[in-house]
């Protein structure tokens, strides 16, 4: 359970006001738009949001393959240590028993050589798995195409001044017309009420 502090909650609210992300699942694309007073900051915010979103998507897509790769690499590393130990043991045994030819020494040498061959085969197999897992990570990593790069807008997107002037002009005209139509009857009614 993670708790969000009041400051973090306030920051999320600010980000929600600045950033809008629309997902079109039918066509498979995401649109990121920002709304800030300065166009330069809006463009930077859109680019940073895109980069963060890409990292999150990539990490989610390759999570399993990456875990398999890390596991295979750890196993390969531990088997290489075993391989080095048995190789050193076999070399030391051969050096110390160079001129001695008895059945027990031959058996011990064969036992060490068999152990060496087994660990060598395991290392070869683990190396193949590591390479296959690397290929799987590359295969699972999504490729992003940027249809339209974030750009600093030349024209202001809001407030829409023409629309505001027309709206308030229309409201003013309606209120004025209403006042002119109602003015004379209202004055008459007020005079009758006073008398």
Short mmCIF file of N, CA and C in Angstrom, two decimals:
data_model
loop_
_atom_site.label_atom_id
_atom_site.label_comp_id
_atom_site.label_asym_id
_atom_site.label_seq_id
_atom_site.Cartn_x
_atom_site.Cartn_y
_atom_site.Cartn_z
N UNK A 1 0.86 -1.17 0.00
CA UNK A 1 0.00 0.00 0.00
C UNK A 1 0.90 1.23 0.00
N UNK A 2 0.65 2.11 -0.92
CA UNK A 2 1.41 3.35 -0.95
C UNK A 2 0.45 4.52 -0.76
N UNK A 3 0.90 5.46 0.02
CA UNK A 3 0.09 6.63 0.29
C UNK A 3 0.64 7.81 -0.47
N UNK A 4 -0.24 8.64 -0.94
CA UNK A 4 0.15 9.83 -1.68
C UNK A 4 0.02 11.01 -0.74
N UNK A 5 1.10 11.78 -0.63
CA UNK A 5 1.06 12.94 0.26
C UNK A 5 0.20 14.03 -0.37
N UNK A 6 -0.11 15.03 0.44
CA UNK A 6 -0.94 16.14 -0.05
C UNK A 6 -0.22 16.90 -1.16
N UNK A 7 1.10 17.06 -1.02
CA UNK A 7 1.89 17.74 -2.05
C UNK A 7 1.86 16.96 -3.35
N UNK A 8 2.05 15.63 -3.25
CA UNK A 8 2.00 14.80 -4.46
C UNK A 8 0.63 14.85 -5.11
N UNK A 9 -0.41 14.85 -4.31
CA UNK A 9 -1.76 14.95 -4.84
C UNK A 9 -1.97 16.28 -5.57
N UNK A 10 -1.45 17.36 -4.98
CA UNK A 10 -1.54 18.67 -5.65
C UNK A 10 -0.78 18.67 -6.97
N UNK A 11 0.39 18.02 -6.98
CA UNK A 11 1.18 17.94 -8.22
C UNK A 11 0.43 17.13 -9.29
N UNK A 12 -0.22 16.05 -8.88
CA UNK A 12 -1.01 15.26 -9.83
C UNK A 12 -2.14 16.10 -10.42
N UNK A 13 -2.76 16.92 -9.58
CA UNK A 13 -3.84 17.78 -10.07
C UNK A 13 -3.30 18.78 -11.10
N UNK A 14 -2.13 19.34 -10.83
CA UNK A 14 -1.52 20.29 -11.78
C UNK A 14 -1.19 19.59 -13.09
N UNK A 15 -0.63 18.38 -13.01
CA UNK A 15 -0.29 17.62 -14.22
C UNK A 15 -1.55 17.30 -15.01
N UNK A 16 -2.64 16.95 -14.31
CA UNK A 16 -3.90 16.67 -15.00
C UNK A 16 -4.43 17.88 -15.75
N UNK A 17 -4.17 19.09 -15.22
CA UNK A 17 -4.60 20.30 -15.91
C UNK A 17 -3.71 20.60 -17.12
N UNK A 18 -2.44 20.27 -17.03
CA UNK A 18 -1.47 20.59 -18.09
C UNK A 18 -1.49 19.55 -19.20
N UNK A 19 -1.59 18.29 -18.85
CA UNK A 19 -1.35 17.18 -19.78
C UNK A 19 -2.63 16.41 -20.09
N UNK A 20 -2.82 16.10 -21.36
CA UNK A 20 -3.94 15.28 -21.79
C UNK A 20 -3.40 14.15 -22.66
N UNK A 21 -3.77 12.92 -22.31
CA UNK A 21 -3.34 11.75 -23.09
C UNK A 21 -4.59 11.05 -23.60
N UNK A 22 -4.67 10.92 -24.91
CA UNK A 22 -5.79 10.22 -25.55
C UNK A 22 -5.27 8.96 -26.22
N UNK A 23 -5.94 7.85 -25.98
CA UNK A 23 -5.53 6.57 -26.55
C UNK A 23 -6.56 6.15 -27.58
N UNK A 24 -6.09 5.91 -28.81
CA UNK A 24 -6.95 5.42 -29.88
C UNK A 24 -6.61 3.94 -30.07
N UNK A 25 -7.38 3.07 -29.42
CA UNK A 25 -7.06 1.65 -29.48
C UNK A 25 -7.35 1.04 -30.84
N UNK A 26 -8.29 1.61 -31.55
CA UNK A 26 -8.64 1.07 -32.86
C UNK A 26 -7.46 1.19 -33.82
N UNK A 27 -6.85 2.37 -33.88
CA UNK A 27 -5.73 2.59 -34.79
C UNK A 27 -4.38 2.35 -34.12
N UNK A 28 -4.37 2.22 -32.79
CA UNK A 28 -3.15 1.90 -32.07
C UNK A 28 -2.19 3.06 -31.92
N UNK A 29 -2.71 4.25 -31.63
CA UNK A 29 -1.80 5.36 -31.38
C UNK A 29 -2.27 6.17 -30.19
N UNK A 30 -1.32 6.92 -29.64
CA UNK A 30 -1.56 7.74 -28.45
C UNK A 30 -1.28 9.19 -28.82
N UNK A 31 -2.17 10.07 -28.38
CA UNK A 31 -1.99 11.50 -28.61
C UNK A 31 -1.75 12.16 -27.27
N UNK A 32 -0.66 12.92 -27.20
CA UNK A 32 -0.33 13.65 -25.99
C UNK A 32 -0.43 15.14 -26.32
N UNK A 33 -1.22 15.86 -25.54
CA UNK A 33 -1.31 17.30 -25.74
C UNK A 33 -1.13 18.00 -24.41
N UNK A 34 -0.58 19.20 -24.47
CA UNK A 34 -0.33 19.98 -23.27
C UNK A 34 -0.94 21.36 -23.43
N UNK A 35 -1.24 21.96 -22.29
CA UNK A 35 -1.82 23.29 -22.29
C UNK A 35 -1.13 24.10 -21.22
N UNK A 36 -0.25 25.02 -21.67
CA UNK A 36 0.51 25.85 -20.74
C UNK A 36 0.57 27.27 -21.29
N UNK A 37 0.85 28.25 -20.42
CA UNK A 37 0.92 29.62 -20.90
C UNK A 37 2.05 29.86 -21.91
N UNK A 38 3.17 29.20 -21.73
CA UNK A 38 4.31 29.36 -22.64
C UNK A 38 4.38 28.16 -23.58
N UNK A 39 4.44 28.43 -24.88
CA UNK A 39 4.44 27.34 -25.86
C UNK A 39 5.69 26.48 -25.76
N UNK A 40 6.81 27.10 -25.40
CA UNK A 40 8.07 26.34 -25.28
C UNK A 40 7.95 25.30 -24.17
N UNK A 41 7.38 25.69 -23.03
CA UNK A 41 7.22 24.76 -21.91
C UNK A 41 6.21 23.66 -22.26
N UNK A 42 5.20 24.02 -23.02
CA UNK A 42 4.20 23.03 -23.44
C UNK A 42 4.85 21.95 -24.31
N UNK A 43 5.71 22.37 -25.23
CA UNK A 43 6.40 21.41 -26.10
C UNK A 43 7.33 20.51 -25.29
N UNK A 44 8.08 21.09 -24.36
CA UNK A 44 8.98 20.28 -23.51
C UNK A 44 8.19 19.30 -22.66
N UNK A 45 7.06 19.75 -22.12
CA UNK A 45 6.23 18.86 -21.30
C UNK A 45 5.71 17.69 -22.13
N UNK A 46 5.29 17.94 -23.37
CA UNK A 46 4.80 16.87 -24.24
C UNK A 46 5.91 15.87 -24.57
N UNK A 47 7.10 16.38 -24.86
CA UNK A 47 8.23 15.49 -25.18
C UNK A 47 8.60 14.64 -23.97
N UNK A 48 8.68 15.25 -22.79
CA UNK A 48 9.02 14.50 -21.57
C UNK A 48 7.94 13.48 -21.23
N UNK A 49 6.68 13.84 -21.41
CA UNK A 49 5.60 12.89 -21.15
C UNK A 49 5.70 11.71 -22.10
N UNK A 50 6.01 11.97 -23.38
CA UNK A 50 6.17 10.88 -24.35
C UNK A 50 7.30 9.95 -23.95
N UNK A 51 8.44 10.53 -23.54
CA UNK A 51 9.59 9.70 -23.15
C UNK A 51 9.27 8.84 -21.93
N UNK A 52 8.60 9.40 -20.94
CA UNK A 52 8.23 8.64 -19.74
C UNK A 52 7.26 7.53 -20.10
N UNK A 53 6.27 7.85 -20.93
CA UNK A 53 5.28 6.86 -21.35
C UNK A 53 5.95 5.72 -22.12
N UNK A 54 6.89 6.04 -22.99
CA UNK A 54 7.60 4.99 -23.74
C UNK A 54 8.38 4.08 -22.80
N UNK A 55 9.07 4.66 -21.82
CA UNK A 55 9.84 3.84 -20.88
C UNK A 55 8.94 2.90 -20.10
N UNK A 56 7.78 3.41 -19.66
CA UNK A 56 6.85 2.58 -18.89
C UNK A 56 6.33 1.43 -19.75
N UNK A 57 5.96 1.72 -21.00
CA UNK A 57 5.44 0.69 -21.90
C UNK A 57 6.51 -0.36 -22.19
N UNK A 58 7.73 0.09 -22.47
CA UNK A 58 8.82 -0.85 -22.76
C UNK A 58 9.08 -1.74 -21.55
N UNK A 59 9.17 -1.14 -20.37
CA UNK A 59 9.44 -1.94 -19.16
C UNK A 59 8.34 -2.96 -18.90
N UNK A 60 7.08 -2.60 -19.15
CA UNK A 60 5.98 -3.55 -18.95
C UNK A 60 6.01 -4.66 -19.99
N UNK A 61 6.35 -4.33 -21.24
CA UNK A 61 6.35 -5.33 -22.31
C UNK A 61 7.47 -6.35 -22.14
N UNK A 62 8.65 -5.91 -21.69
CA UNK A 62 9.80 -6.82 -21.65
C UNK A 62 10.09 -7.36 -20.25
N UNK A 63 9.18 -7.13 -19.32
CA UNK A 63 9.41 -7.53 -17.93
C UNK A 63 9.74 -9.02 -17.81
N UNK A 64 8.91 -9.88 -18.38
CA UNK A 64 9.13 -11.33 -18.28
C UNK A 64 10.41 -11.77 -18.95
N UNK A 65 10.63 -11.28 -20.17
CA UNK A 65 11.84 -11.66 -20.91
C UNK A 65 13.09 -11.16 -20.20
N UNK A 66 13.00 -9.98 -19.59
CA UNK A 66 14.15 -9.43 -18.88
C UNK A 66 14.46 -10.26 -17.63
N UNK A 67 13.40 -10.71 -16.93
CA UNK A 67 13.61 -11.55 -15.75
C UNK A 67 14.25 -12.88 -16.14
N UNK A 68 13.81 -13.46 -17.25
CA UNK A 68 14.42 -14.71 -17.74
C UNK A 68 15.89 -14.49 -18.09
N UNK A 69 16.18 -13.36 -18.71
CA UNK A 69 17.57 -13.04 -19.08
C UNK A 69 18.43 -12.90 -17.82
N UNK A 70 17.94 -12.17 -16.84
CA UNK A 70 18.71 -11.98 -15.60
C UNK A 70 18.94 -13.31 -14.89
N UNK A 71 17.92 -14.17 -14.85
CA UNK A 71 18.06 -15.48 -14.21
C UNK A 71 19.11 -16.32 -14.95
N UNK A 72 19.05 -16.34 -16.28
CA UNK A 72 20.01 -17.12 -17.07
C UNK A 72 21.43 -16.59 -16.87
N UNK A 73 21.58 -15.27 -16.81
CA UNK A 73 22.91 -14.70 -16.61
C UNK A 73 23.47 -15.04 -15.24
N UNK A 74 22.61 -15.03 -14.21
CA UNK A 74 23.06 -15.41 -12.87
C UNK A 74 23.49 -16.87 -12.83
N UNK A 75 22.70 -17.74 -13.46
CA UNK A 75 23.04 -19.17 -13.49
C UNK A 75 24.35 -19.40 -14.23
N UNK A 76 24.53 -18.70 -15.35
CA UNK A 76 25.76 -18.83 -16.13
C UNK A 76 26.96 -18.37 -15.31
N UNK A 77 26.79 -17.28 -14.59
CA UNK A 77 27.88 -16.76 -13.76
C UNK A 77 28.28 -17.77 -12.69
N UNK A 78 27.30 -18.37 -12.01
CA UNK A 78 27.62 -19.34 -10.95
C UNK A 78 28.24 -20.60 -11.53
N UNK A 79 27.77 -21.04 -12.70
CA UNK A 79 28.34 -22.24 -13.32
C UNK A 79 29.76 -21.99 -13.83
N UNK A 80 30.04 -20.76 -14.24
CA UNK A 80 31.42 -20.44 -14.66
C UNK A 80 32.38 -20.52 -13.48
N UNK A 81 31.90 -20.12 -12.31
CA UNK A 81 32.73 -20.24 -11.10
C UNK A 81 33.01 -21.72 -10.82
N UNK A 82 31.96 -22.55 -10.90
CA UNK A 82 32.14 -24.01 -10.72
C UNK A 82 33.09 -24.57 -11.77
N UNK A 83 32.92 -24.10 -13.01
CA UNK A 83 33.76 -24.56 -14.12
C UNK A 83 35.23 -24.25 -13.83
N UNK A 84 35.49 -23.01 -13.39
CA UNK A 84 36.87 -22.62 -13.08
C UNK A 84 37.44 -23.48 -11.95
N UNK A 85 36.61 -23.77 -10.94
CA UNK A 85 37.07 -24.58 -9.81
C UNK A 85 37.42 -26.00 -10.26
N UNK A 86 36.54 -26.62 -11.04
CA UNK A 86 36.80 -28.00 -11.48
C UNK A 86 37.96 -28.05 -12.47
N UNK A 87 38.08 -26.99 -13.28
CA UNK A 87 39.20 -26.94 -14.23
C UNK A 87 40.52 -26.83 -13.46
N UNK A 88 40.54 -26.01 -12.44
CA UNK A 88 41.75 -25.88 -11.62
C UNK A 88 42.05 -27.17 -10.87
N UNK A 89 40.98 -27.82 -10.36
CA UNK A 89 41.14 -29.08 -9.63
C UNK A 89 41.71 -30.16 -10.56
N UNK A 90 41.17 -30.21 -11.78
CA UNK A 90 41.64 -31.20 -12.76
C UNK A 90 43.10 -30.92 -13.15
N UNK A 91 43.42 -29.67 -13.36
CA UNK A 91 44.80 -29.31 -13.71
C UNK A 91 45.77 -29.64 -12.59
N UNK A 92 45.38 -29.32 -11.36
CA UNK A 92 46.23 -29.64 -10.21
C UNK A 92 46.40 -31.15 -10.05
N UNK A 93 45.30 -31.89 -10.24
CA UNK A 93 45.37 -33.35 -10.12
C UNK A 93 46.30 -33.92 -11.18
N UNK A 94 46.18 -33.45 -12.43
CA UNK A 94 47.05 -33.95 -13.51
C UNK A 94 48.50 -33.60 -13.25
N UNK A 95 48.76 -32.38 -12.76
CA UNK A 95 50.14 -31.97 -12.48
C UNK A 95 50.75 -32.78 -11.33
N UNK A 96 49.97 -33.07 -10.31
CA UNK A 96 50.52 -33.77 -9.15
C UNK A 96 50.62 -35.28 -9.38
N UNK A 97 49.89 -35.81 -10.36
CA UNK A 97 49.93 -37.24 -10.62
C UNK A 97 50.41 -37.52 -12.04
N UNK A 98 51.41 -36.78 -12.46
CA UNK A 98 51.88 -36.84 -13.84
C UNK A 98 52.48 -38.20 -14.20
N UNK A 99 53.31 -38.77 -13.35
CA UNK A 99 54.00 -40.01 -13.69
C UNK A 99 53.43 -41.22 -12.96
N UNK A 100 52.35 -41.03 -12.23
CA UNK A 100 51.77 -42.13 -11.47
C UNK A 100 50.60 -42.70 -12.28
N UNK A 101 50.66 -44.01 -12.52
CA UNK A 101 49.61 -44.65 -13.30
C UNK A 101 49.06 -45.82 -12.48
N UNK A 102 48.05 -45.54 -11.70
CA UNK A 102 47.37 -46.59 -10.94
C UNK A 102 45.88 -46.49 -11.26
N UNK A 103 45.17 -47.55 -10.95
CA UNK A 103 43.73 -47.58 -11.26
C UNK A 103 42.97 -46.52 -10.50
N UNK A 104 43.31 -46.31 -9.25
CA UNK A 104 42.58 -45.31 -8.46
C UNK A 104 42.81 -43.90 -9.00
N UNK A 105 44.04 -43.62 -9.46
CA UNK A 105 44.33 -42.29 -10.02
C UNK A 105 43.64 -42.13 -11.37
N UNK A 106 43.64 -43.20 -12.17
CA UNK A 106 42.95 -43.14 -13.48
C UNK A 106 41.45 -42.94 -13.24
N UNK A 107 40.87 -43.65 -12.27
CA UNK A 107 39.45 -43.48 -11.96
C UNK A 107 39.14 -42.06 -11.48
N UNK A 108 40.00 -41.55 -10.61
CA UNK A 108 39.80 -40.18 -10.09
C UNK A 108 39.90 -39.17 -11.23
N UNK A 109 40.87 -39.36 -12.15
CA UNK A 109 41.03 -38.47 -13.31
C UNK A 109 39.79 -38.53 -14.19
N UNK A 110 39.27 -39.75 -14.46
CA UNK A 110 38.07 -39.89 -15.28
C UNK A 110 36.86 -39.23 -14.61
N UNK A 111 36.78 -39.37 -13.28
CA UNK A 111 35.69 -38.76 -12.53
C UNK A 111 35.75 -37.23 -12.66
N UNK A 112 36.95 -36.67 -12.49
CA UNK A 112 37.12 -35.22 -12.63
C UNK A 112 36.85 -34.76 -14.07
N UNK A 113 37.30 -35.53 -15.04
CA UNK A 113 37.07 -35.17 -16.44
C UNK A 113 35.58 -35.23 -16.79
N UNK A 114 34.87 -36.23 -16.24
CA UNK A 114 33.43 -36.35 -16.49
C UNK A 114 32.70 -35.15 -15.86
N UNK A 115 33.10 -34.79 -14.65
CA UNK A 115 32.50 -33.62 -13.99
C UNK A 115 32.77 -32.35 -14.80
N UNK A 116 34.01 -32.26 -15.31
CA UNK A 116 34.39 -31.11 -16.15
C UNK A 116 33.53 -31.07 -17.41
N UNK A 117 33.32 -32.21 -18.06
CA UNK A 117 32.52 -32.27 -19.29
C UNK A 117 31.06 -31.88 -19.03
N UNK A 118 30.52 -32.34 -17.89
CA UNK A 118 29.13 -32.02 -17.55
C UNK A 118 28.97 -30.51 -17.35
N UNK A 119 29.86 -29.93 -16.54
CA UNK A 119 29.76 -28.49 -16.28
C UNK A 119 30.01 -27.70 -17.57
N UNK A 120 30.91 -28.18 -18.41
CA UNK A 120 31.17 -27.52 -19.70
C UNK A 120 29.91 -27.55 -20.57
N UNK A 121 29.21 -28.69 -20.59
CA UNK A 121 27.98 -28.80 -21.38
C UNK A 121 26.89 -27.88 -20.82
N UNK A 122 26.82 -27.80 -19.48
CA UNK A 122 25.83 -26.92 -18.85
C UNK A 122 26.13 -25.46 -19.21
N UNK A 123 27.40 -25.09 -19.20
CA UNK A 123 27.78 -23.71 -19.54
C UNK A 123 27.42 -23.40 -20.99
N UNK A 124 27.68 -24.34 -21.88
CA UNK A 124 27.32 -24.13 -23.30
C UNK A 124 25.82 -23.94 -23.44
N UNK A 125 25.03 -24.76 -22.73
CA UNK A 125 23.57 -24.65 -22.80
C UNK A 125 23.08 -23.34 -22.19
N UNK A 126 23.65 -22.95 -21.05
CA UNK A 126 23.27 -21.69 -20.43
C UNK A 126 23.65 -20.49 -21.30
N UNK A 127 24.78 -20.59 -21.98
CA UNK A 127 25.20 -19.51 -22.90
C UNK A 127 24.19 -19.36 -24.03
N UNK A 128 23.69 -20.50 -24.54
CA UNK A 128 22.66 -20.46 -25.58
C UNK A 128 21.39 -19.80 -25.04
N UNK A 129 21.01 -20.18 -23.81
CA UNK A 129 19.80 -19.60 -23.20
C UNK A 129 19.94 -18.09 -23.01
N UNK A 130 21.12 -17.66 -22.59
CA UNK A 130 21.34 -16.22 -22.40
C UNK A 130 21.17 -15.50 -23.72
N UNK A 131 21.75 -16.04 -24.78
CA UNK A 131 21.63 -15.40 -26.10
C UNK A 131 20.18 -15.41 -26.59
N UNK A 132 19.48 -16.53 -26.37
CA UNK A 132 18.07 -16.60 -26.76
C UNK A 132 17.23 -15.59 -25.98
N UNK A 133 17.53 -15.45 -24.69
CA UNK A 133 16.79 -14.49 -23.87
C UNK A 133 17.11 -13.05 -24.29
N UNK A 134 18.34 -12.79 -24.69
CA UNK A 134 18.68 -11.45 -25.21
C UNK A 134 17.88 -11.16 -26.48
N UNK A 135 17.78 -12.15 -27.33
CA UNK A 135 17.00 -11.99 -28.56
C UNK A 135 15.52 -11.78 -28.23
N UNK A 136 15.02 -12.49 -27.21
CA UNK A 136 13.62 -12.35 -26.82
C UNK A 136 13.35 -10.95 -26.28
N UNK A 137 14.29 -10.41 -25.50
CA UNK A 137 14.13 -9.04 -24.98
C UNK A 137 14.07 -8.06 -26.15
N UNK A 138 14.97 -8.25 -27.12
CA UNK A 138 14.96 -7.37 -28.30
C UNK A 138 13.66 -7.52 -29.08
N UNK A 139 13.19 -8.76 -29.19
CA UNK A 139 11.96 -9.02 -29.94
C UNK A 139 10.74 -8.41 -29.25
N UNK A 140 10.70 -8.50 -27.91
CA UNK A 140 9.55 -8.00 -27.15
C UNK A 140 9.55 -6.49 -26.98
N UNK A 141 10.72 -5.86 -27.21
CA UNK A 141 10.79 -4.40 -27.05
C UNK A 141 10.01 -3.73 -28.17
N UNK A 142 8.95 -2.98 -27.79
CA UNK A 142 8.15 -2.33 -28.83
C UNK A 142 8.91 -1.20 -29.51
N UNK A 143 8.59 -0.98 -30.76
CA UNK A 143 9.19 0.10 -31.53
C UNK A 143 8.14 1.20 -31.65
N UNK A 144 8.54 2.41 -31.34
CA UNK A 144 7.61 3.53 -31.39
C UNK A 144 7.89 4.37 -32.63
N UNK A 145 6.82 4.77 -33.26
CA UNK A 145 6.92 5.69 -34.39
C UNK A 145 6.24 6.99 -33.98
N UNK A 146 6.95 8.06 -34.16
CA UNK A 146 6.39 9.36 -33.82
C UNK A 146 5.79 9.94 -35.09
N UNK A 147 4.47 10.02 -35.10
CA UNK A 147 3.76 10.52 -36.28
C UNK A 147 3.98 12.01 -36.43
N UNK A 148 3.84 12.72 -35.32
CA UNK A 148 4.03 14.17 -35.35
C UNK A 148 4.79 14.57 -34.10
N UNK A 149 5.96 15.14 -34.29
CA UNK A 149 6.80 15.57 -33.17
C UNK A 149 6.16 16.76 -32.48
N UNK A 150 6.40 16.86 -31.18
CA UNK A 150 5.89 18.01 -30.43
C UNK A 150 6.51 19.28 -30.98
N UNK A 151 5.68 20.27 -31.18
CA UNK A 151 6.15 21.53 -31.74
C UNK A 151 5.57 22.69 -30.95
N UNK A 152 6.30 23.79 -30.97
CA UNK A 152 5.79 24.98 -30.31
C UNK A 152 4.76 25.63 -31.22
N UNK A 153 3.54 25.81 -30.73
CA UNK A 153 2.50 26.37 -31.58
C UNK A 153 2.78 27.83 -31.92
N UNK A 154 2.42 28.20 -33.13
CA UNK A 154 2.60 29.58 -33.58
C UNK A 154 1.41 30.42 -33.13
N UNK A 155 0.23 29.81 -33.18
CA UNK A 155 -0.98 30.52 -32.81
C UNK A 155 -1.45 30.07 -31.43
N UNK A 156 -2.04 30.99 -30.71
CA UNK A 156 -2.57 30.72 -29.39
C UNK A 156 -3.79 29.81 -29.54
N UNK A 157 -3.88 28.79 -28.69
CA UNK A 157 -5.02 27.88 -28.77
C UNK A 157 -6.15 28.30 -27.84
N UNK A 158 -5.81 28.99 -26.77
CA UNK A 158 -6.85 29.48 -25.87
C UNK A 158 -6.30 30.67 -25.12
N UNK A 159 -7.08 31.58 -24.66
CA UNK A 159 -8.52 31.66 -24.84
C UNK A 159 -8.84 32.08 -26.27
N UNK A 160 -9.97 31.63 -26.76
CA UNK A 160 -10.40 31.94 -28.12
C UNK A 160 -11.12 33.28 -28.07
N UNK A 161 -10.38 34.31 -28.38
CA UNK A 161 -10.89 35.67 -28.20
C UNK A 161 -12.07 35.98 -29.10
N UNK A 162 -12.01 35.57 -30.36
CA UNK A 162 -13.11 35.86 -31.28
C UNK A 162 -14.39 35.22 -30.77
N UNK A 163 -14.28 33.98 -30.34
CA UNK A 163 -15.46 33.27 -29.82
C UNK A 163 -15.99 33.96 -28.57
N UNK A 164 -15.10 34.42 -27.69
CA UNK A 164 -15.53 35.10 -26.48
C UNK A 164 -16.25 36.41 -26.82
N UNK A 165 -15.70 37.20 -27.76
CA UNK A 165 -16.31 38.47 -28.13
C UNK A 165 -17.69 38.23 -28.74
N UNK A 166 -17.78 37.24 -29.64
CA UNK A 166 -19.07 36.94 -30.26
C UNK A 166 -20.09 36.45 -29.23
N UNK A 167 -19.67 35.60 -28.32
CA UNK A 167 -20.59 35.06 -27.30
C UNK A 167 -21.10 36.18 -26.40
N UNK A 168 -20.17 36.96 -25.85
CA UNK A 168 -20.61 38.03 -24.95
C UNK A 168 -21.34 39.14 -25.69
N UNK A 169 -20.99 39.38 -26.95
CA UNK A 169 -21.73 40.36 -27.77
C UNK A 169 -23.17 39.91 -27.97
N UNK A 170 -23.34 38.62 -28.26
CA UNK A 170 -24.68 38.07 -28.46
C UNK A 170 -25.49 38.15 -27.16
N UNK A 171 -24.86 37.77 -26.03
CA UNK A 171 -25.54 37.86 -24.73
C UNK A 171 -25.91 39.31 -24.42
N UNK A 172 -24.98 40.24 -24.70
CA UNK A 172 -25.26 41.65 -24.48
C UNK A 172 -26.41 42.15 -25.33
N UNK A 173 -26.44 41.72 -26.61
CA UNK A 173 -27.53 42.12 -27.51
C UNK A 173 -28.87 41.60 -27.00
N UNK A 174 -28.92 40.35 -26.57
CA UNK A 174 -30.16 39.76 -26.06
C UNK A 174 -30.62 40.50 -24.81
N UNK A 175 -29.71 40.76 -23.86
CA UNK A 175 -30.07 41.47 -22.64
C UNK A 175 -30.55 42.89 -22.94
N UNK A 176 -29.88 43.57 -23.89
CA UNK A 176 -30.28 44.93 -24.27
C UNK A 176 -31.66 44.92 -24.90
N UNK A 177 -31.89 44.00 -25.80
CA UNK A 177 -33.20 43.91 -26.46
C UNK A 177 -34.28 43.60 -25.42
N UNK A 178 -33.98 42.71 -24.50
CA UNK A 178 -34.93 42.36 -23.45
C UNK A 178 -35.25 43.59 -22.59
N UNK A 179 -34.18 44.34 -22.24
CA UNK A 179 -34.36 45.53 -21.42
C UNK A 179 -35.20 46.58 -22.15
N UNK A 180 -34.95 46.79 -23.46
CA UNK A 180 -35.71 47.78 -24.24
C UNK A 180 -37.17 47.37 -24.33
N UNK A 181 -37.44 46.11 -24.52
CA UNK A 181 -38.82 45.63 -24.64
C UNK A 181 -39.54 45.73 -23.30
N UNK A 182 -38.87 45.43 -22.23
CA UNK A 182 -39.50 45.39 -20.91
C UNK A 182 -39.51 46.75 -20.20
N UNK A 183 -38.67 47.70 -20.61
CA UNK A 183 -38.48 48.95 -19.90
C UNK A 183 -39.80 49.72 -19.71
N UNK A 184 -40.53 50.01 -20.79
CA UNK A 184 -41.77 50.81 -20.68
C UNK A 184 -42.83 50.09 -19.84
N UNK A 185 -43.13 48.81 -20.08
CA UNK A 185 -44.12 48.16 -19.22
C UNK A 185 -43.69 48.09 -17.76
N UNK A 186 -42.41 47.93 -17.50
CA UNK A 186 -41.90 47.85 -16.13
C UNK A 186 -42.08 49.19 -15.42
N UNK A 187 -41.76 50.28 -16.11
CA UNK A 187 -41.93 51.62 -15.52
C UNK A 187 -43.40 51.85 -15.20
N UNK A 188 -44.30 51.47 -16.10
CA UNK A 188 -45.74 51.63 -15.88
C UNK A 188 -46.19 50.84 -14.66
N UNK A 189 -45.75 49.62 -14.55
CA UNK A 189 -46.12 48.77 -13.42
C UNK A 189 -45.61 49.37 -12.12
N UNK A 190 -44.37 49.89 -12.11
CA UNK A 190 -43.80 50.48 -10.91
C UNK A 190 -44.57 51.73 -10.48
N UNK A 191 -45.02 52.53 -11.46
CA UNK A 191 -45.80 53.73 -11.15
C UNK A 191 -47.14 53.34 -10.54
N UNK A 192 -47.76 52.31 -11.07
CA UNK A 192 -49.06 51.86 -10.55
C UNK A 192 -48.90 51.30 -9.13
N UNK A 193 -47.81 50.63 -8.87
CA UNK A 193 -47.58 50.07 -7.54
C UNK A 193 -47.36 51.19 -6.52
N UNK A 194 -46.67 52.25 -6.89
CA UNK A 194 -46.38 53.35 -5.98
C UNK A 194 -47.64 54.17 -5.68
N UNK A 195 -48.55 54.23 -6.61
CA UNK A 195 -49.73 55.07 -6.36
C UNK A 195 -50.83 54.33 -5.72
#
